[in-house]
Structure formats: C-alpha cells, structure tokens
PDB file of C-alpha atoms in Angstrom:
ATOM      1  CA  MET D   1      32.001 -95.030-109.579  1.00 49.00           C
ATOM      2  CA  THR D   2      35.001 -93.165-108.703  1.00 49.00           C
ATOM      3  CA  GLU D   3      33.319 -89.870-108.416  1.00 49.00           C
ATOM      4  CA  ARG D   4      30.594 -91.443-106.145  1.00 50.00           C
ATOM      5  CA  THR D   5      33.416 -92.752-104.030  1.00 48.00           C
ATOM      6  CA  GLU D   6      35.138 -89.317-103.907  1.00 47.00           C
ATOM      7  CA  GLY D   7      31.711 -87.783-103.095  1.00 48.00           C
ATOM      8  CA  VAL D   8      31.237 -89.957-100.063  1.00 44.00           C
ATOM      9  CA  ALA D   9      34.777 -89.379 -98.735  1.00 45.00           C
ATOM     10  CA  ALA D  10      34.408 -85.732 -99.103  1.00 46.00           C
ATOM     11  CA  ALA D  11      31.058 -85.945 -97.115  1.00 46.00           C
ATOM     12  CA  GLU D  12      32.550 -87.794 -94.458  1.00 51.00           C
ATOM     13  CA  ARG D  13      35.345 -85.092 -93.905  1.00 55.00           C
ATOM     14  CA  PRO D  14      35.066 -83.176 -90.589  1.00 59.00           C
ATOM     15  CA  PRO D  15      34.125 -79.576 -90.973  1.00 60.00           C
ATOM     16  CA  ALA D  16      36.925 -77.100 -91.000  1.00 60.00           C
ATOM     17  CA  PRO D  17      37.864 -75.799 -87.631  1.00 71.00           C
ATOM     18  CA  PRO D  18      36.489 -72.195 -86.847  1.00 72.00           C
ATOM     19  CA  THR D  19      38.784 -69.252 -87.611  1.00 78.00           C
ATOM     20  CA  ARG D  20      40.517 -67.362 -84.912  1.00 80.00           C
ATOM     21  CA  ALA D  21      37.946 -64.559 -84.925  1.00 76.00           C
ATOM     22  CA  GLU D  22      35.206 -67.017 -84.678  1.00 72.00           C
ATOM     23  CA  GLN D  23      36.765 -68.862 -81.891  1.00 78.00           C
ATOM     24  CA  LEU D  24      37.562 -65.525 -79.971  1.00 78.00           C
ATOM     25  CA  ALA D  25      33.671 -64.603 -80.453  1.00 76.00           C
ATOM     26  CA  GLN D  26      32.637 -67.714 -78.570  1.00 78.00           C
ATOM     27  CA  ASP D  27      35.070 -67.255 -75.936  1.00 79.00           C
ATOM     28  CA  ALA D  28      33.773 -63.712 -75.396  1.00 77.00           C
ATOM     29  CA  ALA D  29      30.157 -64.877 -75.315  1.00 77.00           C
ATOM     30  CA  ALA D  30      31.097 -67.553 -72.873  1.00 79.00           C
ATOM     31  CA  ALA D  31      33.107 -65.130 -70.599  1.00 77.00           C
ATOM     32  CA  ALA D  32      30.219 -62.597 -70.561  1.00 73.00           C
ATOM     33  CA  GLU D  33      27.805 -65.324 -69.451  1.00 76.00           C
ATOM     34  CA  VAL D  34      30.180 -66.470 -66.596  1.00 75.00           C
ATOM     35  CA  ARG D  35      30.790 -62.595 -65.623  1.00 72.00           C
ATOM     36  CA  ALA D  36      26.883 -62.067 -65.719  1.00 70.00           C
ATOM     37  CA  HIS D  37      26.685 -64.766 -62.913  1.00 72.00           C
ATOM     38  CA  GLN D  38      29.608 -63.770 -60.873  1.00 74.00           C
ATOM     39  CA  THR D  39      28.286 -60.007 -60.682  1.00 72.00           C
ATOM     40  CA  HIS D  40      24.868 -61.015 -59.900  1.00 75.00           C
ATOM     41  CA  PRO D  41      23.562 -59.004 -57.013  1.00 76.00           C
ATOM     42  CA  ASP D  42      22.815 -62.155 -55.040  1.00 78.00           C
ATOM     43  CA  VAL D  43      26.137 -63.785 -55.708  1.00 79.00           C
ATOM     44  CA  VAL D  44      27.915 -60.402 -54.515  1.00 76.00           C
ATOM     45  CA  ALA D  45      25.893 -60.274 -51.445  1.00 77.00           C
ATOM     46  CA  LEU D  46      26.581 -63.867 -50.697  1.00 82.00           C
ATOM     47  CA  ARG D  47      30.344 -63.290 -50.775  1.00 83.00           C
ATOM     48  CA  VAL D  48      30.200 -60.489 -48.118  1.00 81.00           C
ATOM     49  CA  GLU D  49      27.664 -62.801 -46.136  1.00 82.00           C
ATOM     50  CA  ARG D  50      30.568 -65.720 -46.108  1.00 87.00           C
ATOM     51  CA  VAL D  51      33.225 -62.920 -44.897  1.00 86.00           C
ATOM     52  CA  ARG D  52      30.909 -61.811 -42.186  1.00 82.00           C
ATOM     53  CA  ALA D  53      30.439 -65.399 -41.126  1.00 85.00           C
ATOM     54  CA  GLN D  54      34.297 -65.735 -41.261  1.00 89.00           C
ATOM     55  CA  VAL D  55      34.703 -62.929 -39.011  1.00 87.00           C
ATOM     56  CA  ASP D  56      31.972 -63.869 -36.515  1.00 85.00           C
ATOM     57  CA  ARG D  57      33.690 -67.391 -36.036  1.00 89.00           C
ATOM     58  CA  LEU D  58      37.074 -65.903 -35.650  1.00 90.00           C
ATOM     59  CA  CYS D  59      35.876 -63.280 -33.040  1.00 88.00           C
ATOM     60  CA  TRP D  60      33.737 -65.948 -31.319  1.00 88.00           C
ATOM     61  CA  THR D  61      36.629 -68.203 -31.034  1.00 91.00           C
ATOM     62  CA  GLY D  62      39.060 -65.556 -29.551  1.00 90.00           C
ATOM     63  CA  ILE D  63      36.270 -64.178 -26.967  1.00 88.00           C
ATOM     64  CA  VAL D  64      35.541 -68.003 -25.896  1.00 89.00           C
ATOM     65  CA  LEU D  65      39.159 -68.604 -25.507  1.00 91.00           C
ATOM     66  CA  GLY D  66      39.948 -65.596 -23.532  1.00 88.00           C
ATOM     67  CA  LEU D  67      37.070 -66.125 -21.082  1.00 88.00           C
ATOM     68  CA  ALA D  68      38.378 -69.849 -20.671  1.00 89.00           C
ATOM     69  CA  PHE D  69      41.642 -68.448 -19.756  1.00 88.00           C
ATOM     70  CA  THR D  70      40.324 -66.233 -17.039  1.00 88.00           C
ATOM     71  CA  MET D  71      38.145 -68.992 -15.375  1.00 90.00           C
ATOM     72  CA  THR D  72      40.951 -70.217 -13.250  1.00 86.00           C
ATOM     73  CA  ASN D  73      42.018 -67.004 -11.706  1.00 85.00           C
ATOM     74  CA  VAL D  74      38.368 -65.941 -11.068  1.00 89.00           C
ATOM     75  CA  GLN D  75      37.698 -69.295  -9.310  1.00 90.00           C
ATOM     76  CA  TRP D  76      40.932 -68.974  -7.228  1.00 88.00           C
ATOM     77  CA  PHE D  77      39.855 -65.119  -6.388  1.00 88.00           C
ATOM     78  CA  ALA D  78      36.269 -66.507  -5.315  1.00 89.00           C
ATOM     79  CA  ALA D  79      37.690 -69.435  -3.496  1.00 89.00           C
ATOM     80  CA  ALA D  80      39.486 -67.021  -1.076  1.00 85.00           C
ATOM     81  CA  GLY D  81      41.867 -69.966   0.062  1.00 84.00           C
ATOM     82  CA  SER D  82      39.092 -72.535   0.729  1.00 90.00           C
ATOM     83  CA  ALA D  83      40.059 -76.089   1.010  1.00 91.00           C
ATOM     84  CA  ALA D  84      40.179 -77.943  -2.297  1.00 89.00           C
ATOM     85  CA  TRP D  85      36.813 -79.914  -2.923  1.00 92.00           C
ATOM     86  CA  SER D  86      35.095 -78.018  -0.332  1.00 92.00           C
ATOM     87  CA  LEU D  87      31.654 -76.574  -0.821  1.00 92.00           C
ATOM     88  CA  PRO D  88      33.113 -72.735  -1.241  1.00 89.00           C
ATOM     89  CA  TRP D  89      35.865 -73.961  -3.375  1.00 92.00           C
ATOM     90  CA  LEU D  90      33.274 -75.847  -5.524  1.00 92.00           C
ATOM     91  CA  ALA D  91      30.874 -73.095  -5.581  1.00 92.00           C
ATOM     92  CA  ALA D  92      33.710 -70.553  -6.823  1.00 91.00           C
ATOM     93  CA  TRP D  93      33.793 -72.464 -10.223  1.00 93.00           C
ATOM     94  CA  PHE D  94      30.453 -71.273 -11.005  1.00 92.00           C
ATOM     95  CA  LEU D  95      31.251 -67.503 -10.731  1.00 90.00           C
ATOM     96  CA  ASP D  96      33.122 -67.160 -13.860  1.00 89.00           C
ATOM     97  CA  PRO D  97      30.726 -69.021 -16.068  1.00 90.00           C
ATOM     98  CA  MET D  98      27.898 -67.129 -14.556  1.00 91.00           C
ATOM     99  CA  VAL D  99      29.483 -63.753 -15.595  1.00 89.00           C
ATOM    100  CA  SER D 100      30.724 -65.203 -19.080  1.00 89.00           C
ATOM    101  CA  LEU D 101      27.346 -66.737 -19.934  1.00 91.00           C
ATOM    102  CA  VAL D 102      25.736 -63.229 -19.633  1.00 91.00           C
ATOM    103  CA  LEU D 103      28.288 -61.784 -21.528  1.00 89.00           C
ATOM    104  CA  LEU D 104      28.029 -64.244 -24.366  1.00 89.00           C
ATOM    105  CA  ALA D 105      24.161 -63.727 -24.330  1.00 92.00           C
ATOM    106  CA  ILE D 106      24.511 -60.000 -24.667  1.00 90.00           C
ATOM    107  CA  LEU D 107      26.964 -60.542 -27.599  1.00 87.00           C
ATOM    108  CA  ARG D 108      24.679 -63.272 -29.353  1.00 87.00           C
ATOM    109  CA  ALA D 109      21.764 -60.836 -29.114  1.00 90.00           C
ATOM    110  CA  GLU D 110      23.896 -58.056 -30.629  1.00 84.00           C
ATOM    111  CA  GLN D 111      24.946 -60.247 -33.316  1.00 80.00           C
ATOM    112  CA  VAL D 112      21.371 -60.537 -34.485  1.00 84.00           C
ATOM    113  CA  THR D 113      20.452 -56.773 -34.022  1.00 85.00           C
ATOM    114  CA  ALA D 114      23.638 -55.727 -35.881  1.00 77.00           C
ATOM    115  CA  ARG D 115      22.581 -57.909 -38.602  1.00 74.00           C
ATOM    116  CA  TYR D 116      19.600 -55.958 -39.073  1.00 80.00           C
ATOM    117  CA  GLN D 117      21.102 -52.795 -37.681  1.00 77.00           C
ATOM    118  CA  VAL D 118      18.552 -52.411 -34.868  1.00 84.00           C
ATOM    119  CA  PRO D 119      19.884 -50.198 -32.183  1.00 84.00           C
ATOM    120  CA  THR D 120      20.068 -51.509 -28.657  1.00 86.00           C
ATOM    121  CA  GLY D 121      19.441 -49.505 -25.474  1.00 87.00           C
ATOM    122  CA  PRO D 122      21.845 -48.237 -23.013  1.00 90.00           C
ATOM    123  CA  TRP D 123      21.221 -51.245 -20.430  1.00 91.00           C
ATOM    124  CA  THR D 124      22.625 -53.586 -23.157  1.00 90.00           C
ATOM    125  CA  ARG D 125      26.158 -51.699 -23.268  1.00 88.00           C
ATOM    126  CA  THR D 126      25.994 -51.213 -19.370  1.00 91.00           C
ATOM    127  CA  ALA D 127      25.600 -54.914 -18.868  1.00 92.00           C
ATOM    128  CA  LYS D 128      28.392 -55.700 -21.387  1.00 89.00           C
ATOM    129  CA  TRP D 129      30.852 -53.383 -19.855  1.00 89.00           C
ATOM    130  CA  PHE D 130      29.889 -54.438 -16.070  1.00 92.00           C
ATOM    131  CA  THR D 131      30.448 -58.190 -16.923  1.00 90.00           C
ATOM    132  CA  LEU D 132      33.838 -57.279 -18.671  1.00 88.00           C
ATOM    133  CA  ALA D 133      35.006 -54.922 -15.676  1.00 91.00           C
ATOM    134  CA  ALA D 134      34.046 -57.720 -13.170  1.00 90.00           C
ATOM    135  CA  THR D 135      36.094 -60.204 -15.074  1.00 89.00           C
ATOM    136  CA  TYR D 136      38.939 -57.950 -15.410  1.00 91.00           C
ATOM    137  CA  VAL D 137      38.938 -57.147 -11.572  1.00 91.00           C
ATOM    138  CA  MET D 138      38.584 -60.560 -10.360  1.00 90.00           C
ATOM    139  CA  ASN D 139      41.111 -61.928 -12.916  1.00 89.00           C
ATOM    140  CA  THR D 140      43.915 -59.227 -11.991  1.00 90.00           C
ATOM    141  CA  TRP D 141      43.041 -58.840  -8.076  1.00 89.00           C
ATOM    142  CA  ALA D 142      45.665 -61.142  -6.802  1.00 86.00           C
ATOM    143  CA  SER D 143      48.300 -59.577  -9.008  1.00 89.00           C
ATOM    144  CA  TRP D 144      47.620 -56.046  -7.802  1.00 91.00           C
ATOM    145  CA  VAL D 145      47.532 -57.021  -4.225  1.00 89.00           C
ATOM    146  CA  ALA D 146      50.795 -58.890  -4.696  1.00 89.00           C
ATOM    147  CA  GLY D 147      52.379 -55.940  -6.664  1.00 90.00           C
ATOM    148  CA  SER D 148      53.175 -57.966  -9.542  1.00 91.00           C
ATOM    149  CA  LEU D 149      53.351 -55.817 -12.463  1.00 92.00           C
ATOM    150  CA  SER D 150      54.083 -58.900 -14.839  1.00 91.00           C
ATOM    151  CA  GLY D 151      51.071 -60.806 -13.374  1.00 89.00           C
ATOM    152  CA  VAL D 152      48.987 -57.781 -13.862  1.00 91.00           C
ATOM    153  CA  VAL D 153      50.264 -57.658 -17.510  1.00 92.00           C
ATOM    154  CA  LEU D 154      49.707 -61.578 -18.006  1.00 90.00           C
ATOM    155  CA  HIS D 155      46.043 -61.464 -16.468  1.00 88.00           C
ATOM    156  CA  SER D 156      45.039 -58.207 -18.083  1.00 91.00           C
ATOM    157  CA  VAL D 157      45.587 -59.303 -21.893  1.00 91.00           C
ATOM    158  CA  PRO D 158      42.795 -61.806 -22.074  1.00 88.00           C
ATOM    159  CA  PRO D 159      39.988 -59.707 -20.497  1.00 87.00           C
ATOM    160  CA  LEU D 160      41.232 -56.639 -22.430  1.00 90.00           C
ATOM    161  CA  ILE D 161      41.293 -58.622 -25.494  1.00 89.00           C
ATOM    162  CA  VAL D 162      37.720 -59.945 -24.777  1.00 88.00           C
ATOM    163  CA  PHE D 163      36.505 -56.430 -24.013  1.00 86.00           C
ATOM    164  CA  VAL D 164      38.116 -54.938 -27.416  1.00 88.00           C
ATOM    165  CA  ALA D 165      36.781 -58.039 -29.319  1.00 86.00           C
ATOM    166  CA  ALA D 166      33.081 -57.569 -27.866  1.00 83.00           C
ATOM    167  CA  GLU D 167      33.031 -53.848 -28.863  1.00 82.00           C
ATOM    168  CA  ALA D 168      34.835 -54.431 -32.319  1.00 85.00           C
ATOM    169  CA  VAL D 169      32.718 -57.470 -33.321  1.00 82.00           C
ATOM    170  CA  THR D 170      29.382 -55.593 -32.886  1.00 78.00           C
ATOM    171  CA  ASP D 171      30.898 -52.540 -34.993  1.00 82.00           C
ATOM    172  CA  LEU D 172      32.148 -55.039 -37.609  1.00 83.00           C
ATOM    173  CA  ARG D 173      28.985 -56.699 -37.827  1.00 78.00           C
ATOM    174  CA  ASP D 174      27.112 -53.306 -38.405  1.00 78.00           C
ATOM    175  CA  LYS D 175      29.589 -52.338 -41.199  1.00 82.00           C
ATOM    176  CA  LEU D 176      29.414 -55.844 -42.786  1.00 79.00           C
ATOM    177  CA  THR D 177      25.716 -55.497 -42.841  1.00 77.00           C
ATOM    178  CA  GLU D 178      26.161 -52.148 -44.656  1.00 80.00           C
ATOM    179  CA  ALA D 179      28.484 -53.866 -46.854  1.00 78.00           C
ATOM    180  CA  VAL D 180      26.046 -56.486 -47.880  1.00 75.00           C
ATOM    181  CA  THR D 181      23.544 -53.770 -48.708  1.00 78.00           C
ATOM    182  CA  VAL D 182      25.990 -51.694 -50.557  1.00 78.00           C
ATOM    183  CA  ALA D 183      27.266 -54.448 -52.759  1.00 73.00           C
ATOM    184  CA  PHE D 184      23.645 -55.797 -53.380  1.00 72.00           C
ATOM    185  CA  THR D 185      22.831 -52.373 -54.572  1.00 77.00           C
ATOM    186  CA  ASP D 186      25.720 -51.805 -56.657  1.00 74.00           C
ATOM    187  CA  ALA D 187      25.440 -54.996 -58.254  1.00 69.00           C
ATOM    188  CA  ALA D 188      21.900 -54.620 -59.026  1.00 68.00           C
ATOM    189  CA  GLN D 189      22.358 -51.100 -60.493  1.00 73.00           C
ATOM    190  CA  ARG D 190      25.350 -52.455 -62.563  1.00 68.00           C
ATOM    191  CA  ALA D 191      23.076 -55.361 -63.827  1.00 61.00           C
ATOM    192  CA  VAL D 192      20.380 -52.985 -64.911  1.00 61.00           C
ATOM    193  CA  HIS D 193      23.030 -50.886 -66.981  1.00 59.00           C
ATOM    194  CA  GLU D 194      24.656 -54.084 -68.392  1.00 58.00           C
ATOM    195  CA  GLN D 195      21.592 -56.148 -69.110  1.00 56.00           C
ATOM    196  CA  PRO D 196      20.565 -54.550 -72.529  1.00 57.00           C
ATOM    197  CA  ALA D 197      24.223 -54.961 -73.519  1.00 55.00           C
ATOM    198  CA  ARG D 198      24.394 -58.401 -72.517  1.00 56.00           C
ATOM    199  CA  ARG D 199      21.383 -59.467 -74.328  1.00 57.00           C
ATOM    200  CA  THR D 200      22.711 -57.799 -77.442  1.00 55.00           C
ATOM    201  CA  ALA D 201      25.870 -59.785 -77.109  1.00 53.00           C
ATOM    202  CA  ARG D 202      23.988 -62.922 -76.356  1.00 55.00           C
ATOM    203  CA  ARG D 203      21.759 -62.475 -79.457  1.00 52.00           C
ATOM    204  CA  LYS D 204      24.919 -61.892 -81.594  1.00 52.00           C
ATOM    205  CA  ALA D 205      26.623 -64.894 -80.230  1.00 50.00           C
ATOM    206  CA  LYS D 206      23.718 -67.192 -80.852  1.00 52.00           C
ATOM    207  CA  GLY D 207      22.942 -65.706 -84.274  1.00 54.00           C
ATOM    208  CA  ARG D 208      26.729 -66.002 -85.305  1.00 61.00           C
ATOM    209  CA  LYS D 209      27.256 -68.613 -88.069  1.00 68.00           C
ATOM    210  CA  LEU D 210      30.341 -70.962 -87.860  1.00 74.00           C
ATOM    211  CA  PHE D 211      32.514 -71.973 -90.848  1.00 79.00           C
ATOM    212  CA  ALA D 212      30.627 -75.399 -90.801  1.00 80.00           C
ATOM    213  CA  ASP D 213      27.118 -73.673 -91.062  1.00 80.00           C
ATOM    214  CA  TYR D 214      28.193 -71.766 -94.308  1.00 82.00           C
ATOM    215  CA  LEU D 215      29.720 -74.638 -95.635  1.00 84.00           C
ATOM    216  CA  ALA D 216      26.588 -76.691 -95.377  1.00 85.00           C
ATOM    217  CA  GLU D 217      24.505 -73.798 -96.828  1.00 85.00           C
ATOM    218  CA  ALA D 218      26.781 -73.724 -99.971  1.00 84.00           C
ATOM    219  CA  ARG D 219      27.105 -77.413-100.161  1.00 86.00           C
ATOM    220  CA  LYS D 220      23.018 -77.447-100.208  1.00 86.00           C
ATOM    221  CA  ALA D 221      22.872 -74.573-102.813  1.00 86.00           C
ATOM    222  CA  TRP D 222      25.500 -75.997-104.958  1.00 84.00           C
ATOM    223  CA  THR D 223      24.357 -78.191-108.148  1.00 84.00           C
ATOM    224  CA  PRO D 224      26.370 -80.244-110.650  1.00 82.00           C
ATOM    225  CA  GLY D 225      27.838 -77.934-113.418  1.00 78.00           C
ATOM    226  CA  VAL D 226      28.194 -74.740-111.057  1.00 82.00           C
ATOM    227  CA  VAL D 227      31.595 -73.685-111.011  1.00 83.00           C
ATOM    228  CA  ILE D 228      32.603 -73.134-107.265  1.00 85.00           C
ATOM    229  CA  THR D 229      34.083 -69.685-106.883  1.00 87.00           C
ATOM    230  CA  PRO D 230      34.295 -67.169-104.067  1.00 86.00           C
ATOM    231  CA  ALA D 231      31.928 -64.894-105.661  1.00 86.00           C
ATOM    232  CA  TRP D 232      29.326 -67.798-105.928  1.00 86.00           C
ATOM    233  CA  VAL D 233      29.663 -68.848-102.450  1.00 84.00           C
ATOM    234  CA  ARG D 234      29.092 -65.080-101.327  1.00 85.00           C
ATOM    235  CA  GLN D 235      25.961 -64.989-103.376  1.00 85.00           C
ATOM    236  CA  ALA D 236      24.684 -68.311-102.082  1.00 86.00           C
ATOM    237  CA  THR D 237      25.549 -67.920 -98.309  1.00 85.00           C
ATOM    238  CA  GLY D 238      25.955 -64.235 -97.812  1.00 80.00           C
ATOM    239  CA  CYS D 239      29.301 -64.799 -96.176  1.00 81.00           C
ATOM    240  CA  SER D 240      32.051 -62.080 -96.148  1.00 78.00           C
ATOM    241  CA  ARG D 241      34.814 -61.798 -98.665  1.00 76.00           C
ATOM    242  CA  GLY D 242      37.520 -63.171 -96.580  1.00 71.00           C
ATOM    243  CA  LEU D 243      35.533 -66.235 -95.651  1.00 79.00           C
ATOM    244  CA  SER D 244      34.126 -67.044 -99.176  1.00 82.00           C
ATOM    245  CA  SER D 245      37.590 -67.971-100.346  1.00 81.00           C
ATOM    246  CA  ARG D 246      38.138 -70.607 -97.630  1.00 82.00           C
ATOM    247  CA  LEU D 247      34.416 -71.881 -98.337  1.00 82.00           C
ATOM    248  CA  ALA D 248      35.163 -72.074-102.070  1.00 83.00           C
ATOM    249  CA  ALA D 249      38.326 -74.153-101.630  1.00 84.00           C
ATOM    250  CA  ALA D 250      36.482 -76.433 -98.977  1.00 84.00           C
ATOM    251  CA  LEU D 251      33.468 -76.991-101.182  1.00 82.00           C
ATOM    252  CA  SER D 252      35.674 -77.488-104.308  1.00 82.00           C
ATOM    253  CA  ARG D 253      37.761 -80.207-102.509  1.00 82.00           C
ATOM    254  CA  GLU D 254      34.515 -82.025-101.556  1.00 80.00           C
ATOM    255  CA  GLU D 255      33.076 -81.829-105.111  1.00 74.00           C
ATOM    256  CA  GLY D 256      36.364 -82.553-106.840  1.00 69.00           C
ATOM    257  CA  GLN D 257      36.664 -79.358-108.509  1.00 62.00           C
ATOM    258  CA  SER D 258      40.333 -78.643-107.005  1.00 56.00           C
TER     259      SER D 258
END
C-alpha cells in the first residue's frame, strides 16, 4: 500500500525543468522564426513604403501651408487696390487657387509617375516651374516696388520652400521607389541563401527532445527489478552521458530507489 501511494505521488510530480542548454535551444529556434518574418522581402519593402508615405505626407503638408500663406499677397496683388467686396476684389481671390491647383495637380501626377519610375515630358516641368515662378512674382511684387528688403525676404521664403519641396519630393519619391526595389531584392536573395539553414534549424528544433521526453521514455522502459543507473538510462533512451545522471536520479526518486 505504501509503495502504491509513493508511486502515485511520484507520477503526479511535474517534469523537471529543461536545462540551460535546452532552454537556449528553444530561444534560438523562436528567435530564428521571428527573424525569418522580419527579414521577409514583403515585410522589408513594406517598411520602406511606410517611410515613403510619411515623406509624402510631410512634404504635402509643407507645400499646402506654403501656398496658403501666399494666397493673401496674391489676392492683394490681383485686386490692385479695388474696393473690398467689389467684383474685382472678389475675383482676385480666385487667382492664387487657380495657380495652386494646377501646381498640385502636376505634383500629384508626378507622385504616381515617380512611384513607377515613369519619366515625364518637358511640358510637365515647364508648367511646374511657371506656376511656381508666377506665385513668387505675385507674392513679392509689392515688396520689390516698395524697396522693402525685409518684405522681399519674408514673402520669398514660402514660395521658395514650395519650389524646393516640389522639386525635392519628386526626386525623393523616385529614390524611395528604388529603395523599395533594392530592399525587396536584397531581402529575397538573403532569404534564398538562409532558407536551407532555417529549415535545418527548424527541423532540429522540432526534433529536439526535452528532459520530460527522455524521462517518459525511461519510465516506459523500466520494469520492476531493474536497477536504475545512468548506463541503463543511456541504453534505454539514447540520451547523452551528462543527461543520463539527472534522468537516473529523477526516475529513481519516482520508483523509490533513491
């Protein structure tokens, strides 16, 4: 009765925790799986795509704010001293949006052509430069006539920022598109080279036995009357010499041979 009680208590004992080496092996397999997903070509390309989207949003915000700043000066230039709320005064408010909308349409089209690296014709750049030049002239004309250098500087900054941003954003989109292609290609090539190694590591990780697995095999192979020794455990489970001592000790405690 006592032996049966001790056997039941030993069977209810939780399996021994994995060794440090076994835990590290499991961590390495998990890390390799995570890295395989992080370095996947589509994931790498998606990261660059997100950066490109952020660059687009920031540049568009700066361009729109710059054009909004110039609207008042362009309206004042077009109104030419007309009475407030008169027909010429109201019509003058349409001049800056007319020029700005054309410029924004060109920039939006270049956003798509740059994404697919399709070159545009000379008229596209001519129209862009003309709209930017017209905005600059109308925005700074009053300051030039008055001879106010501070006014010229103040009203030159927004149009020039819009001009530089309009040129830079096109080049940035083109380079970011190249970056997406390069990142995808490099990641794909790296995945091709690393895939066999990952498969081998995954197979090893899946086929690796834990302490509890060896203990279960030893428990199944043991029969009453067999003396539990490290040599017998190695013969029964095929475990290593260092692990056999721990297995023999654990099984001996369960079977009351300690």
